[in-house]
Amino acid sequence: MRTLAVTQNITVDGSIEMLGDWFDPQGQGDVDNSDLLDELHSQDRAADGLLLGRCTFEDLRGYWPTLTDDSTGISDYLDRVQKYVVSTTLTDPQWQNTAILSEDPIGRIRALKEQPGHDIVTTGSITLCHALIEAGLVDEYRLFVYPVVQGRGRRLFPDGYEIPRLELLGAKVFRNGITYSRYTVQDRTADAA
């Protein structure tokens, strides 16, 4: 079974909604971000599916393909990876390697996980992430924590949602002050025993 990973940029106070200027997709000012890019590219190599909600998809489509001098390599990855967009209104994605999931998206995502392949990653897409979390489809949480307190904004987990235990799979600190933590949901069958 393929791993479904929620990868989010998140503030110290837990917001994934970008209401300020704390996130820059091209890097963080004049700081050497090569260690962060190495981690991102490592995750990209392990994934062959990118799952997005319509708004995040349109944001990415409006930014990355238009760059002519992307030194990060992210544009190339996004052009190449198979993208799945959950939307009932989008009919023409206007971006190569994109499939639209308009009917029974949770069932279709469950079926995608059963197919052979590598990781499926979702990012942004707060409403979609909440639906995936509530459906029990998320295998890993990969959090890039920015040293910022935003004081407002939507959170990764739906209000009232609890996960009794997460297991830390790895953690890193990058030169720019961002930290990375990778968690998996502990075996749910052990809780029932």
PDB file of C-alpha atoms in Angstrom:
ATOM      1  CA  MET A   1       0.000   0.000   0.000  1.00  0.00           C
ATOM      2  CA  ARG A   2       1.226   3.489  -0.862  1.00  0.00           C
ATOM      3  CA  THR A   3       1.905   5.978   1.909  1.00  0.00           C
ATOM      4  CA  LEU A   4      -0.311   9.057   1.995  1.00  0.00           C
ATOM      5  CA  ALA A   5       1.702  11.862   3.598  1.00  0.00           C
ATOM      6  CA  VAL A   6       0.430  15.269   4.611  1.00  0.00           C
ATOM      7  CA  THR A   7       3.350  17.657   4.187  1.00  0.00           C
ATOM      8  CA  GLN A   8       2.751  21.121   5.587  1.00  0.00           C
ATOM      9  CA  ASN A   9       4.564  24.345   6.248  1.00  0.00           C
ATOM     10  CA  ILE A  10       3.364  25.334   9.708  1.00  0.00           C
ATOM     11  CA  THR A  11       3.992  28.111  12.224  1.00  0.00           C
ATOM     12  CA  VAL A  12       5.160  27.485  15.784  1.00  0.00           C
ATOM     13  CA  ASP A  13       1.608  28.236  16.961  1.00  0.00           C
ATOM     14  CA  GLY A  14       0.179  25.594  14.614  1.00  0.00           C
ATOM     15  CA  SER A  15      -1.231  27.571  11.692  1.00  0.00           C
ATOM     16  CA  ILE A  16      -0.952  26.164   8.182  1.00  0.00           C
ATOM     17  CA  GLU A  17      -2.969  28.986   6.657  1.00  0.00           C
ATOM     18  CA  MET A  18      -0.561  31.520   5.194  1.00  0.00           C
ATOM     19  CA  LEU A  19      -2.027  34.858   6.190  1.00  0.00           C
ATOM     20  CA  GLY A  20       1.283  36.728   6.428  1.00  0.00           C
ATOM     21  CA  ASP A  21       4.577  36.666   4.582  1.00  0.00           C
ATOM     22  CA  TRP A  22       6.274  33.989   6.682  1.00  0.00           C
ATOM     23  CA  PHE A  23       6.606  31.539   3.789  1.00  0.00           C
ATOM     24  CA  ASP A  24       8.600  32.159   0.618  1.00  0.00           C
ATOM     25  CA  PRO A  25       8.490  29.272  -1.892  1.00  0.00           C
ATOM     26  CA  GLN A  26      11.801  30.380  -3.441  1.00  0.00           C
ATOM     27  CA  GLY A  27      13.709  30.385  -0.159  1.00  0.00           C
ATOM     28  CA  GLN A  28      14.098  32.410   2.979  1.00  0.00           C
ATOM     29  CA  GLY A  29      15.934  35.601   2.098  1.00  0.00           C
ATOM     30  CA  ASP A  30      19.693  35.422   1.793  1.00  0.00           C
ATOM     31  CA  VAL A  31      20.048  32.323   4.004  1.00  0.00           C
ATOM     32  CA  ASP A  32      21.616  29.189   2.517  1.00  0.00           C
ATOM     33  CA  ASN A  33      18.635  26.869   2.018  1.00  0.00           C
ATOM     34  CA  SER A  34      20.520  24.026   0.366  1.00  0.00           C
ATOM     35  CA  ASP A  35      19.951  21.652   3.307  1.00  0.00           C
ATOM     36  CA  LEU A  36      16.198  22.327   3.198  1.00  0.00           C
ATOM     37  CA  LEU A  37      16.125  21.824  -0.577  1.00  0.00           C
ATOM     38  CA  ASP A  38      18.019  18.539  -0.152  1.00  0.00           C
ATOM     39  CA  GLU A  39      15.260  17.291   2.159  1.00  0.00           C
ATOM     40  CA  LEU A  40      12.509  18.465  -0.206  1.00  0.00           C
ATOM     41  CA  HIS A  41      14.176  16.754  -3.179  1.00  0.00           C
ATOM     42  CA  SER A  42      14.632  13.557  -1.164  1.00  0.00           C
ATOM     43  CA  GLN A  43      10.898  13.513  -0.456  1.00  0.00           C
ATOM     44  CA  ASP A  44      10.135  14.329  -4.106  1.00  0.00           C
ATOM     45  CA  ARG A  45      12.167  11.300  -5.238  1.00  0.00           C
ATOM     46  CA  ALA A  46      10.101   9.074  -2.934  1.00  0.00           C
ATOM     47  CA  ALA A  47       6.752  10.356  -4.272  1.00  0.00           C
ATOM     48  CA  ASP A  48       5.001   9.801  -7.563  1.00  0.00           C
ATOM     49  CA  GLY A  49       1.680  11.403  -6.666  1.00  0.00           C
ATOM     50  CA  LEU A  50       0.698  14.890  -5.526  1.00  0.00           C
ATOM     51  CA  LEU A  51      -2.832  15.262  -4.144  1.00  0.00           C
ATOM     52  CA  LEU A  52      -4.302  18.762  -3.974  1.00  0.00           C
ATOM     53  CA  GLY A  53      -7.511  20.641  -3.430  1.00  0.00           C
ATOM     54  CA  ARG A  54      -8.608  22.970  -6.223  1.00  0.00           C
ATOM     55  CA  CYS A  55      -7.502  26.244  -4.575  1.00  0.00           C
ATOM     56  CA  THR A  56      -3.993  25.009  -3.773  1.00  0.00           C
ATOM     57  CA  PHE A  57      -3.724  23.449  -7.234  1.00  0.00           C
ATOM     58  CA  GLU A  58      -4.675  26.747  -8.878  1.00  0.00           C
ATOM     59  CA  ASP A  59      -2.191  28.632  -6.676  1.00  0.00           C
ATOM     60  CA  LEU A  60       0.624  26.250  -7.653  1.00  0.00           C
ATOM     61  CA  ARG A  61      -0.386  26.249 -11.334  1.00  0.00           C
ATOM     62  CA  GLY A  62      -0.399  30.045 -11.363  1.00  0.00           C
ATOM     63  CA  TYR A  63       3.091  30.295  -9.870  1.00  0.00           C
ATOM     64  CA  TRP A  64       5.498  27.434 -10.618  1.00  0.00           C
ATOM     65  CA  PRO A  65       5.022  26.781 -14.367  1.00  0.00           C
ATOM     66  CA  THR A  66       5.541  30.480 -15.113  1.00  0.00           C
ATOM     67  CA  LEU A  67       9.031  30.611 -13.586  1.00  0.00           C
ATOM     68  CA  THR A  68      11.803  30.738 -16.153  1.00  0.00           C
ATOM     69  CA  ASP A  69      14.779  30.582 -13.784  1.00  0.00           C
ATOM     70  CA  ASP A  70      13.721  28.304 -10.929  1.00  0.00           C
ATOM     71  CA  SER A  71      16.979  27.296  -9.272  1.00  0.00           C
ATOM     72  CA  THR A  72      15.133  25.168  -6.684  1.00  0.00           C
ATOM     73  CA  GLY A  73      14.068  22.438  -9.129  1.00  0.00           C
ATOM     74  CA  ILE A  74      10.547  22.522  -7.724  1.00  0.00           C
ATOM     75  CA  SER A  75       9.014  23.613 -11.049  1.00  0.00           C
ATOM     76  CA  ASP A  76      10.512  20.600 -12.817  1.00  0.00           C
ATOM     77  CA  TYR A  77       9.182  18.243 -10.146  1.00  0.00           C
ATOM     78  CA  LEU A  78       5.688  19.742 -10.265  1.00  0.00           C
ATOM     79  CA  ASP A  79       5.573  19.485 -14.055  1.00  0.00           C
ATOM     80  CA  ARG A  80       6.686  15.846 -13.938  1.00  0.00           C
ATOM     81  CA  VAL A  81       4.731  14.392 -10.982  1.00  0.00           C
ATOM     82  CA  GLN A  82       1.247  12.920 -11.413  1.00  0.00           C
ATOM     83  CA  LYS A  83      -1.130  15.426  -9.858  1.00  0.00           C
ATOM     84  CA  TYR A  84      -4.575  14.546  -8.492  1.00  0.00           C
ATOM     85  CA  VAL A  85      -6.953  17.447  -7.887  1.00  0.00           C
ATOM     86  CA  VAL A  86     -10.086  17.104  -5.799  1.00  0.00           C
ATOM     87  CA  SER A  87     -12.688  19.397  -7.336  1.00  0.00           C
ATOM     88  CA  THR A  88     -16.315  19.384  -8.398  1.00  0.00           C
ATOM     89  CA  THR A  89     -15.915  22.554 -10.493  1.00  0.00           C
ATOM     90  CA  LEU A  90     -12.598  22.158 -12.329  1.00  0.00           C
ATOM     91  CA  THR A  91     -12.982  20.557 -15.763  1.00  0.00           C
ATOM     92  CA  ASP A  92      -9.719  21.395 -17.557  1.00  0.00           C
ATOM     93  CA  PRO A  93      -6.649  21.382 -15.319  1.00  0.00           C
ATOM     94  CA  GLN A  94      -4.433  23.171 -17.883  1.00  0.00           C
ATOM     95  CA  TRP A  95      -1.343  21.478 -16.432  1.00  0.00           C
ATOM     96  CA  GLN A  96       0.251  18.300 -17.709  1.00  0.00           C
ATOM     97  CA  ASN A  97       0.009  15.062 -15.735  1.00  0.00           C
ATOM     98  CA  THR A  98      -3.142  16.116 -13.870  1.00  0.00           C
ATOM     99  CA  ALA A  99      -6.217  14.012 -13.095  1.00  0.00           C
ATOM    100  CA  ILE A 100      -9.357  15.511 -11.587  1.00  0.00           C
ATOM    101  CA  LEU A 101     -11.115  13.580  -8.819  1.00  0.00           C
ATOM    102  CA  SER A 102     -14.651  14.960  -8.917  1.00  0.00           C
ATOM    103  CA  GLU A 103     -16.824  12.068  -7.743  1.00  0.00           C
ATOM    104  CA  ASP A 104     -16.332  10.169  -4.467  1.00  0.00           C
ATOM    105  CA  PRO A 105     -12.869  11.656  -3.852  1.00  0.00           C
ATOM    106  CA  ILE A 106     -12.313   9.767  -0.582  1.00  0.00           C
ATOM    107  CA  GLY A 107     -13.116   6.451  -2.283  1.00  0.00           C
ATOM    108  CA  ARG A 108     -10.890   7.308  -5.229  1.00  0.00           C
ATOM    109  CA  ILE A 109      -8.018   8.309  -2.936  1.00  0.00           C
ATOM    110  CA  ARG A 110      -8.449   5.078  -0.982  1.00  0.00           C
ATOM    111  CA  ALA A 111      -8.187   3.208  -4.311  1.00  0.00           C
ATOM    112  CA  LEU A 112      -5.077   5.220  -5.320  1.00  0.00           C
ATOM    113  CA  LYS A 113      -3.390   4.115  -2.100  1.00  0.00           C
ATOM    114  CA  GLU A 114      -4.043   0.478  -3.064  1.00  0.00           C
ATOM    115  CA  GLN A 115      -2.353   0.843  -6.469  1.00  0.00           C
ATOM    116  CA  PRO A 116       1.347   0.090  -6.924  1.00  0.00           C
ATOM    117  CA  GLY A 117       3.582   3.108  -6.655  1.00  0.00           C
ATOM    118  CA  HIS A 118       5.426   5.413  -4.318  1.00  0.00           C
ATOM    119  CA  ASP A 119       4.252   8.020  -1.807  1.00  0.00           C
ATOM    120  CA  ILE A 120       1.272  10.255  -2.440  1.00  0.00           C
ATOM    121  CA  VAL A 121       1.826  13.672  -0.868  1.00  0.00           C
ATOM    122  CA  THR A 122      -0.648  16.413  -0.137  1.00  0.00           C
ATOM    123  CA  THR A 123       0.225  19.956   0.878  1.00  0.00           C
ATOM    124  CA  GLY A 124      -1.781  23.106   1.517  1.00  0.00           C
ATOM    125  CA  SER A 125      -5.348  22.041   0.723  1.00  0.00           C
ATOM    126  CA  ILE A 126      -6.648  22.545   4.262  1.00  0.00           C
ATOM    127  CA  THR A 127     -10.215  21.353   3.608  1.00  0.00           C
ATOM    128  CA  LEU A 128      -8.933  18.267   1.779  1.00  0.00           C
ATOM    129  CA  CYS A 129      -6.435  17.523   4.564  1.00  0.00           C
ATOM    130  CA  HIS A 130      -9.223  17.686   7.146  1.00  0.00           C
ATOM    131  CA  ALA A 131     -11.305  15.232   5.086  1.00  0.00           C
ATOM    132  CA  LEU A 132      -8.342  12.852   4.669  1.00  0.00           C
ATOM    133  CA  ILE A 133      -7.545  12.995   8.386  1.00  0.00           C
ATOM    134  CA  GLU A 134     -11.160  12.359   9.385  1.00  0.00           C
ATOM    135  CA  ALA A 135     -11.375   9.433   6.909  1.00  0.00           C
ATOM    136  CA  GLY A 136      -8.290   7.841   8.504  1.00  0.00           C
ATOM    137  CA  LEU A 137      -6.326   7.880   5.224  1.00  0.00           C
ATOM    138  CA  VAL A 138      -3.225   9.763   6.404  1.00  0.00           C
ATOM    139  CA  ASP A 139      -0.197   7.581   7.127  1.00  0.00           C
ATOM    140  CA  GLU A 140       2.389  10.279   7.844  1.00  0.00           C
ATOM    141  CA  TYR A 141       2.580  13.917   8.864  1.00  0.00           C
ATOM    142  CA  ARG A 142       5.653  15.791   7.612  1.00  0.00           C
ATOM    143  CA  LEU A 143       5.831  19.190   9.238  1.00  0.00           C
ATOM    144  CA  PHE A 144       8.182  22.023   8.336  1.00  0.00           C
ATOM    145  CA  VAL A 145       7.880  24.353  11.324  1.00  0.00           C
ATOM    146  CA  TYR A 146       8.721  28.004  10.656  1.00  0.00           C
ATOM    147  CA  PRO A 147      10.013  30.103  13.569  1.00  0.00           C
ATOM    148  CA  VAL A 148       6.991  32.412  13.422  1.00  0.00           C
ATOM    149  CA  VAL A 149       3.915  32.987  15.566  1.00  0.00           C
ATOM    150  CA  GLN A 150       1.054  34.070  13.323  1.00  0.00           C
ATOM    151  CA  GLY A 151      -1.602  34.316  16.036  1.00  0.00           C
ATOM    152  CA  ARG A 152      -4.431  33.220  13.771  1.00  0.00           C
ATOM    153  CA  GLY A 153      -5.277  30.954  10.858  1.00  0.00           C
ATOM    154  CA  ARG A 154      -6.629  27.493  10.244  1.00  0.00           C
ATOM    155  CA  ARG A 155      -4.883  24.515  11.792  1.00  0.00           C
ATOM    156  CA  LEU A 156      -3.732  21.192  10.383  1.00  0.00           C
ATOM    157  CA  PHE A 157      -6.190  19.124  12.386  1.00  0.00           C
ATOM    158  CA  PRO A 158      -9.957  19.651  12.444  1.00  0.00           C
ATOM    159  CA  ASP A 159     -11.307  21.126  15.692  1.00  0.00           C
ATOM    160  CA  GLY A 160     -11.836  18.436  18.299  1.00  0.00           C
ATOM    161  CA  TYR A 161      -9.905  15.769  16.359  1.00  0.00           C
ATOM    162  CA  GLU A 162      -7.549  13.690  18.471  1.00  0.00           C
ATOM    163  CA  ILE A 163      -4.806  11.214  17.685  1.00  0.00           C
ATOM    164  CA  PRO A 164      -3.841   9.428  20.905  1.00  0.00           C
ATOM    165  CA  ARG A 165      -0.247   8.776  19.845  1.00  0.00           C
ATOM    166  CA  LEU A 166       2.032   9.755  16.998  1.00  0.00           C
ATOM    167  CA  GLU A 167       5.383   8.081  16.518  1.00  0.00           C
ATOM    168  CA  LEU A 168       8.315  10.319  15.608  1.00  0.00           C
ATOM    169  CA  LEU A 169      10.101   8.897  12.553  1.00  0.00           C
ATOM    170  CA  GLY A 170      12.677  11.645  12.205  1.00  0.00           C
ATOM    171  CA  ALA A 171      13.543  15.263  12.894  1.00  0.00           C
ATOM    172  CA  LYS A 172      15.964  17.825  11.479  1.00  0.00           C
ATOM    173  CA  VAL A 173      16.976  21.426  11.990  1.00  0.00           C
ATOM    174  CA  PHE A 174      17.867  23.524   8.949  1.00  0.00           C
ATOM    175  CA  ARG A 175      20.274  26.459   8.779  1.00  0.00           C
ATOM    176  CA  ASN A 176      17.441  28.915   8.179  1.00  0.00           C
ATOM    177  CA  GLY A 177      15.801  28.061  11.538  1.00  0.00           C
ATOM    178  CA  ILE A 178      13.068  25.841  10.112  1.00  0.00           C
ATOM    179  CA  THR A 179      12.648  22.485  11.839  1.00  0.00           C
ATOM    180  CA  TYR A 180      11.253  19.313  10.296  1.00  0.00           C
ATOM    181  CA  SER A 181       9.398  16.531  12.089  1.00  0.00           C
ATOM    182  CA  ARG A 182       8.047  13.383  10.501  1.00  0.00           C
ATOM    183  CA  TYR A 183       5.368  11.408  12.337  1.00  0.00           C
ATOM    184  CA  THR A 184       3.299   8.309  11.710  1.00  0.00           C
ATOM    185  CA  VAL A 185       0.062   7.298  13.351  1.00  0.00           C
ATOM    186  CA  GLN A 186       0.788   4.433  15.714  1.00  0.00           C
ATOM    187  CA  ASP A 187      -0.924   1.147  14.977  1.00  0.00           C
ATOM    188  CA  ARG A 188      -4.627   1.750  15.612  1.00  0.00           C
ATOM    189  CA  THR A 189      -5.247  -1.957  16.197  1.00  0.00           C
ATOM    190  CA  ALA A 190      -2.961  -1.813  19.262  1.00  0.00           C
ATOM    191  CA  ASP A 191      -5.310   0.758  20.824  1.00  0.00           C
ATOM    192  CA  ALA A 192      -8.295  -1.569  20.371  1.00  0.00           C
ATOM    193  CA  ALA A 193      -6.557  -4.508  22.066  1.00  0.00           C
TER     194      ALA A 193
END
